Short mmCIF file of C-alpha atoms and ligand atoms in Angstrom, two decimals:
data_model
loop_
_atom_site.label_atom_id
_atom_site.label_comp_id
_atom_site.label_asym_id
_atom_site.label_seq_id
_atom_site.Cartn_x
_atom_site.Cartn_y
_atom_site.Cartn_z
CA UNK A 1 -4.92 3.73 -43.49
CA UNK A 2 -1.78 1.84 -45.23
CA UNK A 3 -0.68 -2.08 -44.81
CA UNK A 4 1.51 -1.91 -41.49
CA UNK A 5 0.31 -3.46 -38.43
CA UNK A 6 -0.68 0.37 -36.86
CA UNK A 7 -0.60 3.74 -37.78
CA UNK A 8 0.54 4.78 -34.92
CA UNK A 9 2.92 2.90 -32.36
CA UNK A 10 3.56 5.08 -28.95
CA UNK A 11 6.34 3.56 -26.88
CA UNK A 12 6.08 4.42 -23.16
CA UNK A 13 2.91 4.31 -20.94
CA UNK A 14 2.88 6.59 -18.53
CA UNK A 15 1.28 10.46 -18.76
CA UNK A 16 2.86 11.53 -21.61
CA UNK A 17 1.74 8.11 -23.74
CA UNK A 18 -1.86 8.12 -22.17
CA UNK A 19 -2.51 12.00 -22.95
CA UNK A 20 -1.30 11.03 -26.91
CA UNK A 21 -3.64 8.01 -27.24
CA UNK A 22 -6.72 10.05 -26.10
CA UNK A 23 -5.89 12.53 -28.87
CA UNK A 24 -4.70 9.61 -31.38
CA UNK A 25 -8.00 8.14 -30.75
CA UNK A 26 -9.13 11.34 -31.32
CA UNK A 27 -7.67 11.22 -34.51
CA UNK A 28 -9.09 8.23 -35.78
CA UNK A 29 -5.86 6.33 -35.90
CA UNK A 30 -5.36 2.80 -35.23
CA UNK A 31 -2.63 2.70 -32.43
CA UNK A 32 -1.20 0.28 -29.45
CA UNK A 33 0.83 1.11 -26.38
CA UNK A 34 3.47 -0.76 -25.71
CA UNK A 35 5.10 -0.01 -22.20
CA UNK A 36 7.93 -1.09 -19.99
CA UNK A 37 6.47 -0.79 -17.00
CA UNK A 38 4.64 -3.68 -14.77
CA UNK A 39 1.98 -1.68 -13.92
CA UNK A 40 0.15 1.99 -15.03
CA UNK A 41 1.97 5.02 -13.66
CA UNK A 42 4.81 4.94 -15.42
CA UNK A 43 7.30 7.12 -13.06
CA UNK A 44 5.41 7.58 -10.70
CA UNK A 45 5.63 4.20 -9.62
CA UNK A 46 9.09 4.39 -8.58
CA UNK A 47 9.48 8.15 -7.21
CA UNK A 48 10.01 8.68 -3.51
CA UNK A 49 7.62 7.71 -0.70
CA UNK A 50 6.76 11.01 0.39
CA UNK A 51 6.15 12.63 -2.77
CA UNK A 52 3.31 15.33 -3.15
CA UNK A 53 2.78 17.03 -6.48
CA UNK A 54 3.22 20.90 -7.03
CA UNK A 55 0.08 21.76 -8.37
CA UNK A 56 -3.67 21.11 -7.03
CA UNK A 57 -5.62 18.42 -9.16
CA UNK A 58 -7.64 20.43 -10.81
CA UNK A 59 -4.05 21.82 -12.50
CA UNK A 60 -2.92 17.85 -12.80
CA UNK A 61 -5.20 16.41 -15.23
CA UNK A 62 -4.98 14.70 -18.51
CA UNK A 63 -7.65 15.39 -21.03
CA UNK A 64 -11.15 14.13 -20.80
CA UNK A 65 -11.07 13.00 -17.44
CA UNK A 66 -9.88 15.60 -14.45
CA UNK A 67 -7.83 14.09 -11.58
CA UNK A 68 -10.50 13.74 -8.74
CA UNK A 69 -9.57 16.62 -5.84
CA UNK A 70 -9.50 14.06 -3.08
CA UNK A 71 -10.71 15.14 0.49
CA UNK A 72 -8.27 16.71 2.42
CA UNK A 73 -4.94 16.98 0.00
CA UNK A 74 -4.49 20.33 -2.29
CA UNK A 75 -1.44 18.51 -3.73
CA UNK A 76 -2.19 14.99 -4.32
CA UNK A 77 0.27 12.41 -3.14
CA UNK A 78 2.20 10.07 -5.80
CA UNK A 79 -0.25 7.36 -4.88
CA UNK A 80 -3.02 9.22 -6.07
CA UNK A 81 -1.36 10.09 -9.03
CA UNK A 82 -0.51 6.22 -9.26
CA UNK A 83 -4.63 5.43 -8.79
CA UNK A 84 -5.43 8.57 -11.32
CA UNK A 85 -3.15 7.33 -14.14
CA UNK A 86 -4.46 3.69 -13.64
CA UNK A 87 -7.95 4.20 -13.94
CA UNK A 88 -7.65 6.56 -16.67
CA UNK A 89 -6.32 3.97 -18.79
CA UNK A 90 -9.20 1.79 -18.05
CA UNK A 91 -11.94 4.48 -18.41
CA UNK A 92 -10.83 4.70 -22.00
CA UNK A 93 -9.28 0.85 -22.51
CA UNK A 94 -6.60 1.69 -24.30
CA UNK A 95 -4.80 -0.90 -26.04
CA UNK A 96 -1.72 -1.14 -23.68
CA UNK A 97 0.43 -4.17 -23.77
CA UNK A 98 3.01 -4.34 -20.45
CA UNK A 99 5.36 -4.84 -19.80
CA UNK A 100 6.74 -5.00 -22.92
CA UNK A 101 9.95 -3.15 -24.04
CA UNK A 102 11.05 -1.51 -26.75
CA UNK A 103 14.60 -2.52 -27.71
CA UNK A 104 15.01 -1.11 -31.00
CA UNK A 105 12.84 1.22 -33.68
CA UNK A 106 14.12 0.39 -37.67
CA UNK A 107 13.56 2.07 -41.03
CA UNK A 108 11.71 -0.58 -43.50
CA UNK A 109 9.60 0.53 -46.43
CA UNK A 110 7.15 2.54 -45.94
CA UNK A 111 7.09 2.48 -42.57
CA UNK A 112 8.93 2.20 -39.46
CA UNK A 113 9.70 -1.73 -37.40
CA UNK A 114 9.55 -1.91 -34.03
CA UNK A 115 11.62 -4.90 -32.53
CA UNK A 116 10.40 -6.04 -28.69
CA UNK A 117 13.25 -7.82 -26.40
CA UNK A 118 11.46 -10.70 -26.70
CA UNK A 119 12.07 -10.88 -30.16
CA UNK A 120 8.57 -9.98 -32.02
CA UNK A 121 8.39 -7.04 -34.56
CA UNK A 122 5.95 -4.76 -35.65
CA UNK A 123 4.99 -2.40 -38.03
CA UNK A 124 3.80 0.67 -38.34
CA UNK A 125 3.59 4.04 -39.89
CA UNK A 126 4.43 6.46 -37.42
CA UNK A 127 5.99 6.57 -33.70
CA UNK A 128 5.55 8.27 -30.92
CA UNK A 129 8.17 8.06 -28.35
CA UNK A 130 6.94 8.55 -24.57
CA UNK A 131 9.38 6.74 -22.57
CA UNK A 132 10.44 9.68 -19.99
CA UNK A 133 13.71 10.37 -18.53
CA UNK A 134 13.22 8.07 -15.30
CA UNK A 135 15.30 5.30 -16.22
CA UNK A 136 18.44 7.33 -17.71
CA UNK A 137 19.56 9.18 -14.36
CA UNK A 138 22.19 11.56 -15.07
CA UNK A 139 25.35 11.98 -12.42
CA UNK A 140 27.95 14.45 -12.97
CA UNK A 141 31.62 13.08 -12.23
CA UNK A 142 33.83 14.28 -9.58
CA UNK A 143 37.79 14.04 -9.24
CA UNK A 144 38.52 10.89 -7.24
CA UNK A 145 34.25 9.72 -7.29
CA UNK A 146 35.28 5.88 -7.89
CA UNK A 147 37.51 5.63 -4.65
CA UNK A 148 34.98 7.04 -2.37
CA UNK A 149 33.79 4.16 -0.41
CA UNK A 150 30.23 5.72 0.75
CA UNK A 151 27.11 4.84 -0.72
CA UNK A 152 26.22 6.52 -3.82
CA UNK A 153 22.25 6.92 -4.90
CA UNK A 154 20.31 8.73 -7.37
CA UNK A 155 17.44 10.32 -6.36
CA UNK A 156 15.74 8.00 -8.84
CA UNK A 157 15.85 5.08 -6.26
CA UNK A 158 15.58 7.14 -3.38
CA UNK A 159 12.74 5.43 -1.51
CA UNK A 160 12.27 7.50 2.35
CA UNK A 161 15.25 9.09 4.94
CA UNK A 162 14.90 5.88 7.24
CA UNK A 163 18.57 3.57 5.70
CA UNK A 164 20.54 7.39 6.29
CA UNK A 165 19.59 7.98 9.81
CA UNK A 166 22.09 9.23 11.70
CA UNK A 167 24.20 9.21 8.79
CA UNK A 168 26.64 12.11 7.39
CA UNK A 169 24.81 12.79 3.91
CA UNK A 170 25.44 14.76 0.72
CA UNK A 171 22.12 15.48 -1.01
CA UNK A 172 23.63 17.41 -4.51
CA UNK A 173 21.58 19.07 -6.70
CA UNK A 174 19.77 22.73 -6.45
CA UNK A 175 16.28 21.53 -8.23
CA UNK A 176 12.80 20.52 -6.38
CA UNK A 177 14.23 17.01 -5.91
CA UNK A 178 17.21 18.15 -3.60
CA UNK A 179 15.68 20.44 -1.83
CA UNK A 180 13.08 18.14 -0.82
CA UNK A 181 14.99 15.09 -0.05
CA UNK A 182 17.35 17.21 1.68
CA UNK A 183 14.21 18.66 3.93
CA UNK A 184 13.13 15.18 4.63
CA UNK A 185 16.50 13.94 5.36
CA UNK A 186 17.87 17.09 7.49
CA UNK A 187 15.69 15.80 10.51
CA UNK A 188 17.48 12.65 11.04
CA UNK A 189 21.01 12.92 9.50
CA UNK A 190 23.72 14.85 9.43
CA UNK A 191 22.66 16.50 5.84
CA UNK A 192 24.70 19.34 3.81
CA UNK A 193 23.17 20.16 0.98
CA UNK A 194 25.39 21.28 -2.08
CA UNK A 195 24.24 23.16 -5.73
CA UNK A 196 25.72 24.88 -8.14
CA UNK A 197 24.40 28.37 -7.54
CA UNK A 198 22.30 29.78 -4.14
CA UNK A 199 18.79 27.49 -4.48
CA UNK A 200 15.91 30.48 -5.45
CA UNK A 201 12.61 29.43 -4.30
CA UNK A 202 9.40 30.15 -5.37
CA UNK A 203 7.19 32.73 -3.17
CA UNK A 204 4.83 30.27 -0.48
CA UNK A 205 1.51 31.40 -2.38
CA UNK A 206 3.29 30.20 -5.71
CA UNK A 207 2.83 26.88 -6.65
CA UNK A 208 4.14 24.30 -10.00
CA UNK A 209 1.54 26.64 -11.82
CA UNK A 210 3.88 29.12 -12.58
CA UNK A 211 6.69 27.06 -13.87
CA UNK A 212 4.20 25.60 -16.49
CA UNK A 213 2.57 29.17 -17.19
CA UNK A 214 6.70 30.36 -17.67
CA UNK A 215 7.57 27.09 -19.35
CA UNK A 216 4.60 28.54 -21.90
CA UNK A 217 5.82 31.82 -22.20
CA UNK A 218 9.49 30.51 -23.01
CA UNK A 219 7.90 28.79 -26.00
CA UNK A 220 6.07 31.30 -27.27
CA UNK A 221 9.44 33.52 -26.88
CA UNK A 222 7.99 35.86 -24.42
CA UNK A 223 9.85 36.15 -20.83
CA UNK A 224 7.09 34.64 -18.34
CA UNK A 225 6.24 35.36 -14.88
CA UNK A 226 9.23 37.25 -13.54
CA UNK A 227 10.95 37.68 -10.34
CA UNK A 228 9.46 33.61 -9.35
CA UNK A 229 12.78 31.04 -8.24
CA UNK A 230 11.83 27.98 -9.25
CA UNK A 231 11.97 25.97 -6.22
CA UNK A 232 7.90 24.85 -5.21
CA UNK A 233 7.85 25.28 -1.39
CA UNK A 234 5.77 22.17 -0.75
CA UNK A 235 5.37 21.62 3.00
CA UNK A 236 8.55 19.58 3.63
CA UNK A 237 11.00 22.41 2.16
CA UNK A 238 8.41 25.24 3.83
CA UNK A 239 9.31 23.17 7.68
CA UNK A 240 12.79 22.78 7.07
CA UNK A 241 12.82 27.16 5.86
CA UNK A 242 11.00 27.81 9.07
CA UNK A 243 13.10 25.84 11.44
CA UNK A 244 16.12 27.58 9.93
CA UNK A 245 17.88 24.46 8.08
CA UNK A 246 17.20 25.36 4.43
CA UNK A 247 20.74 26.43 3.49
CA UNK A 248 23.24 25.11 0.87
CA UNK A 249 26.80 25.73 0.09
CA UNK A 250 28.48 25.38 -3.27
CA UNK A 251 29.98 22.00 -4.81
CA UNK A 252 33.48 20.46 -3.08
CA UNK A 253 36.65 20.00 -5.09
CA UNK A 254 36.83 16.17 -4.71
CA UNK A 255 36.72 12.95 -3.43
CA UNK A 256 38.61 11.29 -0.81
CA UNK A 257 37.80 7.61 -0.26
CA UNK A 258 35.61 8.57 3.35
CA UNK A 259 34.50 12.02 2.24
CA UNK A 260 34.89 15.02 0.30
CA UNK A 261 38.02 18.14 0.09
CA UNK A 262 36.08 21.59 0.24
CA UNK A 263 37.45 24.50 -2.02
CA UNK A 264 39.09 25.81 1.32
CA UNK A 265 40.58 22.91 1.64
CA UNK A 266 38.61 21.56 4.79
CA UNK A 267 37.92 17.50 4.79
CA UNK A 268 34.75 16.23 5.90
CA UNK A 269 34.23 12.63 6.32
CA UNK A 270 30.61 11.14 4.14
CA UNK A 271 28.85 8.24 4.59
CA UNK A 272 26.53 8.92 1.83
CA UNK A 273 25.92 10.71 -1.08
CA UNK A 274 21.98 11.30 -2.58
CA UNK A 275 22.38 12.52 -6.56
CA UNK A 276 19.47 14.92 -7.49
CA UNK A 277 21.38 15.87 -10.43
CA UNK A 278 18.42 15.17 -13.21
CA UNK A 279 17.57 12.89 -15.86
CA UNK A 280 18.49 12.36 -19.57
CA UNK A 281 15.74 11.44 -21.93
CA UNK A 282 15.58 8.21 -22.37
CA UNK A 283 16.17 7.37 -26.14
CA UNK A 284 18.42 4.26 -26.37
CA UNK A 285 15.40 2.48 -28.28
CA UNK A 286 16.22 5.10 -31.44
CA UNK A 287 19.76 4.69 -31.92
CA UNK A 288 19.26 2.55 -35.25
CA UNK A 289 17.87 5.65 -36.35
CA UNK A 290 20.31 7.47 -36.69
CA UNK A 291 18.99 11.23 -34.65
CA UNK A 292 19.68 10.38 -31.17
CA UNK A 293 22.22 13.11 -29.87
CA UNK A 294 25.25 12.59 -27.39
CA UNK A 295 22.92 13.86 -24.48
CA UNK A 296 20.17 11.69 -25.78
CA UNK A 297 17.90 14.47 -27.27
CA UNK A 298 16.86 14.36 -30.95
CA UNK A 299 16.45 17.68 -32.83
CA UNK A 300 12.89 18.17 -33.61
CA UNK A 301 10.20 20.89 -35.05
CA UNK A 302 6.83 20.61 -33.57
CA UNK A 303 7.90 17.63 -31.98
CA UNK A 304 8.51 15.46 -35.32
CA UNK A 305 11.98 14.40 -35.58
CA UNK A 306 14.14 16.00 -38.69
CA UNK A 307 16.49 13.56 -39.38
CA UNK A 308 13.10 10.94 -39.20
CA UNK A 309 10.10 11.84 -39.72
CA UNK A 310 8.08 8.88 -39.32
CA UNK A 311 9.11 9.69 -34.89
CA UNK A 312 7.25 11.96 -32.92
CA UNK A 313 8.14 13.01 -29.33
CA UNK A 314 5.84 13.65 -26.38
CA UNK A 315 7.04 14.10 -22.75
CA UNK A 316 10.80 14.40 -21.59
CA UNK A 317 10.89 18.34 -21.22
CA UNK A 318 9.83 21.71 -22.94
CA UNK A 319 11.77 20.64 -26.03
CA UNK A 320 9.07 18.64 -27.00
CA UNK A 321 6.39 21.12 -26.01
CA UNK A 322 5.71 23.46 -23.16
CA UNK A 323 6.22 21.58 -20.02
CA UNK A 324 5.61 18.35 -21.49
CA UNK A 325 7.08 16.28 -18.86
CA UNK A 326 4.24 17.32 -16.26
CA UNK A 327 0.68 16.39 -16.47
CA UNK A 328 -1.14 19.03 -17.41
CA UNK A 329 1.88 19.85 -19.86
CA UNK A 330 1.16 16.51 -21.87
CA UNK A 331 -2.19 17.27 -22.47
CA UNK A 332 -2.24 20.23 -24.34
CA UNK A 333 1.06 19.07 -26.44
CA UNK A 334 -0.84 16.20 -27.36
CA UNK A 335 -3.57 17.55 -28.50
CA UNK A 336 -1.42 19.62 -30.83
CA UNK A 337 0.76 16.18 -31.53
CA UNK A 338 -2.08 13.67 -32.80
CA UNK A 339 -3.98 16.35 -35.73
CA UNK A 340 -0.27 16.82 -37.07
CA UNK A 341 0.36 12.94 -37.13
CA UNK A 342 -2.75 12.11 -38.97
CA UNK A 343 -2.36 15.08 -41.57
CA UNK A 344 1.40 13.94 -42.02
CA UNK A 345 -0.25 10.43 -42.32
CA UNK A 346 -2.91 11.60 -44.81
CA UNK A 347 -0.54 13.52 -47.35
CA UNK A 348 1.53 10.71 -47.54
CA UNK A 349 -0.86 8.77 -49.10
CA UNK A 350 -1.89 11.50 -51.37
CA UNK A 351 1.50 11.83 -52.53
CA UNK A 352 2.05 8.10 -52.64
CA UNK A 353 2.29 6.52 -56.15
CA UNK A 354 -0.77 5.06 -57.67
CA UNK A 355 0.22 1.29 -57.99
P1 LIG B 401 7.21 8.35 -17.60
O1 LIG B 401 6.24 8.61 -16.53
O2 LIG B 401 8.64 8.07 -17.20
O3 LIG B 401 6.66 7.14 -18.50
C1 LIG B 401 7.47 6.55 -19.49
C2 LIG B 401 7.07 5.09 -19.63
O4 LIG B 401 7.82 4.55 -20.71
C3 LIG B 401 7.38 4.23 -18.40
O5 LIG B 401 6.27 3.48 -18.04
C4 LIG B 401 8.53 3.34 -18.86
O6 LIG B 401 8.49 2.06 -18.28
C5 LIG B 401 8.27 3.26 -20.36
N1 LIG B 401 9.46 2.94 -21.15
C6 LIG B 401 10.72 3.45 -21.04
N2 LIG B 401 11.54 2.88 -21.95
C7 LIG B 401 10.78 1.99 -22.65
C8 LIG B 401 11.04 1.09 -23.74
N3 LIG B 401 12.26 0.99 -24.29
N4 LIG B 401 10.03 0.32 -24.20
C9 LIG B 401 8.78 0.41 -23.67
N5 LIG B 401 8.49 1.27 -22.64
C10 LIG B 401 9.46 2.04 -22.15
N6 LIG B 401 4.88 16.26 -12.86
C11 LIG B 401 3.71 16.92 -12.77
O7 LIG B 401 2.92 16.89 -13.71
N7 LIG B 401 3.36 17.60 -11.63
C12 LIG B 401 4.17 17.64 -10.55
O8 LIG B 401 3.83 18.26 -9.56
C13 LIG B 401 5.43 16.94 -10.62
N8 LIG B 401 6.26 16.95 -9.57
C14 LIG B 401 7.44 16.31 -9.67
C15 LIG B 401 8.30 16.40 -8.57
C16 LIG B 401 9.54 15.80 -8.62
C17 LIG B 401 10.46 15.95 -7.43
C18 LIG B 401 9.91 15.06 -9.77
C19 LIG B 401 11.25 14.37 -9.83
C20 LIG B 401 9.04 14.98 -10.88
C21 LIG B 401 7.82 15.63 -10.84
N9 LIG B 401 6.94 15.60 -11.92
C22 LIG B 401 5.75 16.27 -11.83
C23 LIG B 401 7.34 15.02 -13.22
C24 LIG B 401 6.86 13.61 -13.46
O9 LIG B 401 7.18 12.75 -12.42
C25 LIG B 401 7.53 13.03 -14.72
O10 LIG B 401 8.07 14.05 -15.46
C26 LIG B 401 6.51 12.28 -15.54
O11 LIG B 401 6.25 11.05 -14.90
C27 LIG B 401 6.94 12.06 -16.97
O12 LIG B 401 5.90 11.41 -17.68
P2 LIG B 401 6.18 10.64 -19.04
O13 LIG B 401 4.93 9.96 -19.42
O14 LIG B 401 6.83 11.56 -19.98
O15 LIG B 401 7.31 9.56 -18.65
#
């Protein structure tokens, strides 16, 4: 299509950058994946042990190829999503090269540069940017936090409950990852978990459906499913409701260097502290460019950056598209995503000038 190395360069390998290729294939564009990661799976590889996902598999596909249902497991596991995501890149043998990171993305004629750590560049037309949120955990700071002599983890490397057995535990954060690594932990340790506002969970018959069918809605403007909470009560946070242990109280005022001061003024001594406090897209690759915000979003309209628009964005969250951060979400924004690549591709050579 033009004289850079690509049309189409997507950074980031994992479900969002897989579900773009198909369509970019799709498309007729020449593209490469160039991913991080040391394996397929992208996040996946690194969430918790224990992790099932909200939805059946039928609801957890990317296009072409459906997730297979398993035998016994309505919500696959992580390692089947692990398996899924690998073998879907070899079913279609996409051009992936891994691990291999990004370090910086550069304006050059006509085209964009894309500059590995280990020094090589390439070229190409356009970008897509799939790299997630996993590996920009967000924690919130608290009065006296770098005194506190406990551990301090992000749910990001939170692996299984075994190293806080026994252990006094804050798991903070009122989303589906504290709830359930505060139901998995609850059994063994001495876990209080704290949020912002009372935790509203989903109905048991509800399941990550909804959020993507109100993540839809939200788009489109309209309101959504109503009266739904939006915590998924996956069997771990339906035992720990029915055994009566599913409670959490609002944040403390501070740390002490063994624990934390509650509002009331009570001390309680912590040995640990579990962040489930969310992610920030990761975007440190696109700084030279000039759009990346203070929070690490970049403004965009149908996910083509303004202040760029040689960048595209797929994944990180419905900014991008509805529910693009899930799997069934980064299908259907990608197969909006490649069509308006190719026809921004396509007019630009119409309008470029005749040498
Ligand atoms: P990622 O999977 O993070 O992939 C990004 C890739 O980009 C990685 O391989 C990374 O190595 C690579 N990368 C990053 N930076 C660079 C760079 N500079 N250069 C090159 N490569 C780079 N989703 C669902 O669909 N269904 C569910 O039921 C579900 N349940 C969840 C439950 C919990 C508790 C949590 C925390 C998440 C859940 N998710 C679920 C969401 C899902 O885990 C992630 O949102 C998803 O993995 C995001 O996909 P992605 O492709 O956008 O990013």
């Amino acid at each position: 299509m033009n004289a850079t190395d690509y049309d189409v360069i997507v950074i980031g390998g994992g479900q969002a950058g897989l579900a773009t290729a198909y369509y970019l294939r799709r498309a007729g564009l020449s593209f490469v994946i160039l991913d991080a990661g040391e394996a397929a799976g992208g996040a996946w590889v690194h969430t918790w042990d224990s992790l099932h996902l909200f939805s059946p598999a039928a609801f957890s596909s990317l296009p072409g190829w459906p997730m297979p249902a398993g035998d016994s497991d309505a919500f696959p596991t992580r390692d089947a999503v692990i398996d899924y995501l690998t073998r879907y890149e070899q079913r279609y043998g996409f051009a992936i090269e891994r691990p291999c990171v990004v370090e910086a993305v550069e304006p050059v004629m006509d085209g964009l540069q894309v500059r590995l750590t280990t020094g090589r560049r390439l070229t190409t037309s356009a970008v897509v940017s799939a790299t997630g949120t996993w590996s920009a955990p967000f924690v919130p700071t608290y009065p006296g936090q770098d005194q506190f002599r406990g551990i301090q983890l992000h749910s990001a490397f939170y692996q299984s409950p075994e190293p806080f057995r026994d252990k006094r535990v804050l798991v903070i954060g009122g989303g589906n990852s504290g709830a359930q690594i505060f139901a998995e932990l609850a059994p063994v340790a001495a876990a209080t978990w704290v949020t912002l506002q009372e935790p509203v969970f989903l109905p048991d018959d509800v399941d990550g459906r909804v959020l993507f069918e109100r993540a839809s809605a939200r788009v489109r403007g309209e309101d959504g499913p109503a009266g739904f909470g939006d915590i998924v009560m996956v069997p771990p946070v339906k035992a720990a409701r029915d055994r009566g242990i599913l409670h959490a109280v609002r944040p403390f005022e501070r740390f002490t260097p063994d624990g934390v001061i509650w509002p009331d003024g009570t001390a309680s001594p912590v040995g640990a502290v579990i962040w489930c406090t969310g992610f920030r897209p990761e975007t440190a690759h696109l700084q030279l460019l000039g759009c990346v915000e203070s929070d690490g979003r970049i403004e965009v309209v149908d996910q083509r950056a303004v202040a760029q628009p040689r960048l595209w964005l797929a994944g990180y969250g419905n900014w991008t598209g509805a529910a693009s951060a899930t799997l069934i979400g980064a299908g259907r924004t990608a197969r909006e995503l490649a069509p308006r690549i190719s026809d921004a591709l396509v007019s630009e050579i119409r309008h470029a000038p005749v040498a």
